[in-house]
Every structure is written in C-alpha cells, then in structure tokens.
Tab-separated table of C-alpha atoms in Angstrom:
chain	number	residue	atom	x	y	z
E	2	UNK	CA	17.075	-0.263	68.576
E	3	UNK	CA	18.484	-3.834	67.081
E	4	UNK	CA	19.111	-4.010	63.007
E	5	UNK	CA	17.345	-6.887	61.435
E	6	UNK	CA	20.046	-8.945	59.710
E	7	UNK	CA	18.512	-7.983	56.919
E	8	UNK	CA	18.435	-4.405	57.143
E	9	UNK	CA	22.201	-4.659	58.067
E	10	UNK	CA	22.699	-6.172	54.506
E	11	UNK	CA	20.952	-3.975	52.824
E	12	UNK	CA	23.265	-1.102	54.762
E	13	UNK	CA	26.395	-3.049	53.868
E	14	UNK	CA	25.103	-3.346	50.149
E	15	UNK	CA	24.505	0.448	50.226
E	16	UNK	CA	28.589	0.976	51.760
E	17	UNK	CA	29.700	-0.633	49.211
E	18	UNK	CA	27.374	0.196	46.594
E	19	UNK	CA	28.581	4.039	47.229
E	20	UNK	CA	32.657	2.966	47.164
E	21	UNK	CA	32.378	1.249	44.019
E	22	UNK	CA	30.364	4.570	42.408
E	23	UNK	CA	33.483	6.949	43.881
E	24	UNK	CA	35.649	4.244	42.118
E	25	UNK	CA	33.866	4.749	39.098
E	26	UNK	CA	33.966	8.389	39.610
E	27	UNK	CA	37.608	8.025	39.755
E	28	UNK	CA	38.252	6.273	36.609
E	29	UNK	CA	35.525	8.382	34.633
E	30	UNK	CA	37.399	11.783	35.449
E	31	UNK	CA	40.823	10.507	35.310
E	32	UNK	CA	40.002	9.077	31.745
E	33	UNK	CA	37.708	12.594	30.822
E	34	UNK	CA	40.864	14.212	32.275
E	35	UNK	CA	43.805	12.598	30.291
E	36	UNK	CA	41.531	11.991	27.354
E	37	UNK	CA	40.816	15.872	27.207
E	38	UNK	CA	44.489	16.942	27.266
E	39	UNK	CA	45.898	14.469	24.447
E	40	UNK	CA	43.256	15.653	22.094
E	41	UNK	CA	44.453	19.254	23.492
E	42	UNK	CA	47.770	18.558	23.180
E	43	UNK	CA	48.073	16.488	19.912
E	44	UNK	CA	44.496	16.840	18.391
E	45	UNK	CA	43.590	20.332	18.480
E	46	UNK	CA	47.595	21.494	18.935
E	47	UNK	CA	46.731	24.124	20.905
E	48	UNK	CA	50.497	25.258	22.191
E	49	UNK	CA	51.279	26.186	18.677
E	50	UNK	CA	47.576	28.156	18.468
E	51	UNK	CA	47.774	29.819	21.843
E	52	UNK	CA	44.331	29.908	22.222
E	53	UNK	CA	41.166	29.096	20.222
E	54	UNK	CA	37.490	30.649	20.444
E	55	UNK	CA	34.782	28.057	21.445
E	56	UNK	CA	31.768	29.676	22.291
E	57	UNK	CA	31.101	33.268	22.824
E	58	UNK	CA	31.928	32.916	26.597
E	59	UNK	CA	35.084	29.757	26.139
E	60	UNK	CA	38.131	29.641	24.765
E	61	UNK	CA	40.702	26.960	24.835
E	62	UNK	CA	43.393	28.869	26.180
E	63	UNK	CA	47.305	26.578	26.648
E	64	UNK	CA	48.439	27.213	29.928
E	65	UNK	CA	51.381	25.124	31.501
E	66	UNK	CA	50.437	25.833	35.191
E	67	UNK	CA	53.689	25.394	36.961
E	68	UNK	CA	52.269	26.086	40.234
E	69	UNK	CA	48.717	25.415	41.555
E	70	UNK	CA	45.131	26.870	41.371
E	71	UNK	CA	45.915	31.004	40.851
E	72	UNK	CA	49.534	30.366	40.324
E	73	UNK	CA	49.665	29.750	44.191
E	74	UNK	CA	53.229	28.627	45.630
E	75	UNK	CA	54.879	28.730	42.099
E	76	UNK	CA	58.776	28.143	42.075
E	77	UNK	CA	58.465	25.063	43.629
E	78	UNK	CA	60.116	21.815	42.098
E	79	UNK	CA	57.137	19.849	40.352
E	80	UNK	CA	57.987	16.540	42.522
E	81	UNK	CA	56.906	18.858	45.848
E	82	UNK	CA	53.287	19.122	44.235
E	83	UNK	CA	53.401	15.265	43.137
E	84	UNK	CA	54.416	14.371	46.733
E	85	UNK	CA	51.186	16.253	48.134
E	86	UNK	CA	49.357	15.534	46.361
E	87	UNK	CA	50.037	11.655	46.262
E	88	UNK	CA	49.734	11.911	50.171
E	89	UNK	CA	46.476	13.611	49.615
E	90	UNK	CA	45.041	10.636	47.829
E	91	UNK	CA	46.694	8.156	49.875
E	92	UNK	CA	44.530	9.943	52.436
E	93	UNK	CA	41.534	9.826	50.668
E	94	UNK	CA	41.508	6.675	49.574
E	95	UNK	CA	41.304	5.462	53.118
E	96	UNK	CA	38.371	7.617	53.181
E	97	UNK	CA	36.702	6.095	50.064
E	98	UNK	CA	37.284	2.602	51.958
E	99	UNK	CA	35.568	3.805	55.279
E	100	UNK	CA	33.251	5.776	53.816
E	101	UNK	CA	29.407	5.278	55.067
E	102	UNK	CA	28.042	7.888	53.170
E	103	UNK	CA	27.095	8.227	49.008
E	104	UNK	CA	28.486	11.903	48.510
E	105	UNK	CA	31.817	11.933	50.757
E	106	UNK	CA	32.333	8.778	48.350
E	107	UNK	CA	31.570	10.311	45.177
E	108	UNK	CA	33.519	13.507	46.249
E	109	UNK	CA	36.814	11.266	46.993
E	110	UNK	CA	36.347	9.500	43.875
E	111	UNK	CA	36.631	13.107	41.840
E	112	UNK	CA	39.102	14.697	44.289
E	113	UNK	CA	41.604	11.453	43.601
E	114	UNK	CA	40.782	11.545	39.843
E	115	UNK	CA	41.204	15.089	39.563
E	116	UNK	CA	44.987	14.928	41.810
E	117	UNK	CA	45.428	11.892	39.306
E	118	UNK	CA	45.386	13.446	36.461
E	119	UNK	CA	47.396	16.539	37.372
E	120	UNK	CA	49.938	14.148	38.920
E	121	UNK	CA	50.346	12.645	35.619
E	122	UNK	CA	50.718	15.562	33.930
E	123	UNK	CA	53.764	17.113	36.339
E	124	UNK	CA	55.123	13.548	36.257
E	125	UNK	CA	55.126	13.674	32.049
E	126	UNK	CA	55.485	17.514	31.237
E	127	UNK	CA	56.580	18.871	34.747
E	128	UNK	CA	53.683	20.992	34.536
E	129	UNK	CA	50.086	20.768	34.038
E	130	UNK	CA	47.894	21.315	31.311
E	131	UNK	CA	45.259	23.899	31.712
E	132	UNK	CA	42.885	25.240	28.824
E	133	UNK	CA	39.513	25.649	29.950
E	134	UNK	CA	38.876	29.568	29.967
E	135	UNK	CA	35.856	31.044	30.404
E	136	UNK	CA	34.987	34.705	30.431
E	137	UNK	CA	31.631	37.165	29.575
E	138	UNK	CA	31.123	40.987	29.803
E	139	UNK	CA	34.673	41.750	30.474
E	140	UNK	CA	35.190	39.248	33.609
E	141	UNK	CA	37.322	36.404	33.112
E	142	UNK	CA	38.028	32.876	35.192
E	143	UNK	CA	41.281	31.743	35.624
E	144	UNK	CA	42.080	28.861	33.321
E	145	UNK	CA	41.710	25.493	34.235
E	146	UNK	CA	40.915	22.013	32.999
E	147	UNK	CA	38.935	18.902	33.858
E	148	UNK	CA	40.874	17.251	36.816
E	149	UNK	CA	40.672	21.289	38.699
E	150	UNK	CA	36.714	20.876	37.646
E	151	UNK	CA	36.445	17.260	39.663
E	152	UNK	CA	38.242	18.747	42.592
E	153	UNK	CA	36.396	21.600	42.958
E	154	UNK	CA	33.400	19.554	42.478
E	155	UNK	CA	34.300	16.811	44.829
E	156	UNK	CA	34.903	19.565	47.595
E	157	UNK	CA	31.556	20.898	46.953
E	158	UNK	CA	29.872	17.552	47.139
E	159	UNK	CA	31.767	16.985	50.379
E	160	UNK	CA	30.715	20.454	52.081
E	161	UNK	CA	26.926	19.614	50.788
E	162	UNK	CA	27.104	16.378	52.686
E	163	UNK	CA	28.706	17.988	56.081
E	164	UNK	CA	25.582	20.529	55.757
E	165	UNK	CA	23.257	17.233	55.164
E	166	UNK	CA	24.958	15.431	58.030
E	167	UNK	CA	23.987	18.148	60.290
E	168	UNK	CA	20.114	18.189	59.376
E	169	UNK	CA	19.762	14.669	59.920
E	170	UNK	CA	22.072	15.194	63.707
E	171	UNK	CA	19.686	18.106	64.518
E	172	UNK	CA	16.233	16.306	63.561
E	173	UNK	CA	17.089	13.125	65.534
C-alpha cells in the first residue's frame, strides 16, 4: 500500500513532533530535578534538619546516596556511576533521534533527564541528593528524589509502549 506524499508529511511531522516533546521532557525534569535539590539543599537546609514532616505519609528525608537505587553496588568511585550512566544517555539519545513512536520518546526524554540530574549531582557533591520519603501504616519507600521519579517513569512509559506495540502487531 503506497503513502500519499501527504500522509508521509504528516508521519514525518508526527516523528518529529514526538522528539521535540522527549526534548522537552528532558529539560522539564532536569530543571524540576536541579531546581528541587537547591531549594533542598540551600532553601529548606535540610542536611542540618535531617528530615522534615510534609504530609502525614512524606517527609523530606537528606540522603547522600553514594551508590544507586537500594544502595545497590555502593563502594564504587562516583566517576564509575557518571561513566554509565553518560553511556546510557549517549545511548538513548540515539534512540530519541530514531525514535518513530510518542512514548519510547517521552520515556528517553525522562530517563536522560533523570541520569542528568544525578550525573550532576555525583559530578558536584560526589553523591546524590535524595529526599523524597514516603511511608503509611508502618511501610516505608526507600528515599528518592525527582530525577529516580523520571526514570522510573520513563521505564514504565517504555514497557507500556512494548505492550502497545504488540496489540497493534497482533491485530494487523
């Protein structure tokens, strides 16, 4: 079946349309990200406080995670995680330029922001700033922060579109 030359614009439009929203998807969570942790840092001074009661179920709690998500391969030189991780987003950017899909692009725009912003952080404290910490009826979550939230979230969107991909393979 031939594309009109038209339709093949409007499917180029849509290409790009999706990179530039993963771009901006980028730059919104590495600024949310880096934004979050000055006023952490320097507005709220949360090392000297330790930790600080939000909501009934949140507390900004200072953690300078050393290691990665659960403390995972801790004892490692921060420039080891930096490396990786830059590799990581070298890799996905070449993903955000080929992608042909909305969600794999809006999942490597949060995954790169996310590795961003913790890159910066071992880069400037060799170590990165978590504080997010949310708990209820006894259970507690590990603490994170922003740039762990995008990543997670990024994977997530990427997993929902492999699940999506295979629908539309299985009803053609």
């Amino acid at each position: 079946m031939m594309m009109t030359q038209s339709a093949a614009h409007q499917r180029k439009d849509g290409f790009v349309k999706g990179r530039r929203l993963g771009c901006l998807v980028l730059v919104l969570v590495l600024l949310a990200d880096q934004l979050s942790k000055q006023w952490i840092l320097y507005g709220l001074k949360l090392p000297e406080k330790g930790s600080v009661a939000i909501l009934p179920w949140l507390n900004f709690t200072m953690v300078w995670n050393h290691a990665v998500t659960f403390g995972m391969f801790g004892g490692h030189s921060p420039s080891v995680f930096i490396i990786v991780s830059l590799m990581a987003v070298i890799a996905l950017c070449v993903v955000l330029i080929r992608s042909r899909r909305l969600l794999v692009s809006l999942a490597c725009g949060g995954i790169i922001g996310g590795a961003l912003g913790n890159v910066i952080d071992r880069l400037q404290y060799k170590a990165v700033v978590d504080f997010l910490h949310f708990h209820v009826a006894g259970w507690s979550w590990y603490v994170f922060n922003i740039a762990d939230s995008a990543i997670v979230c990024g994977v997530g969107l990427w997993i929902l579109d492999s699940f999506l991909a295979d629908r539309r393979r299985n009803r053609s």
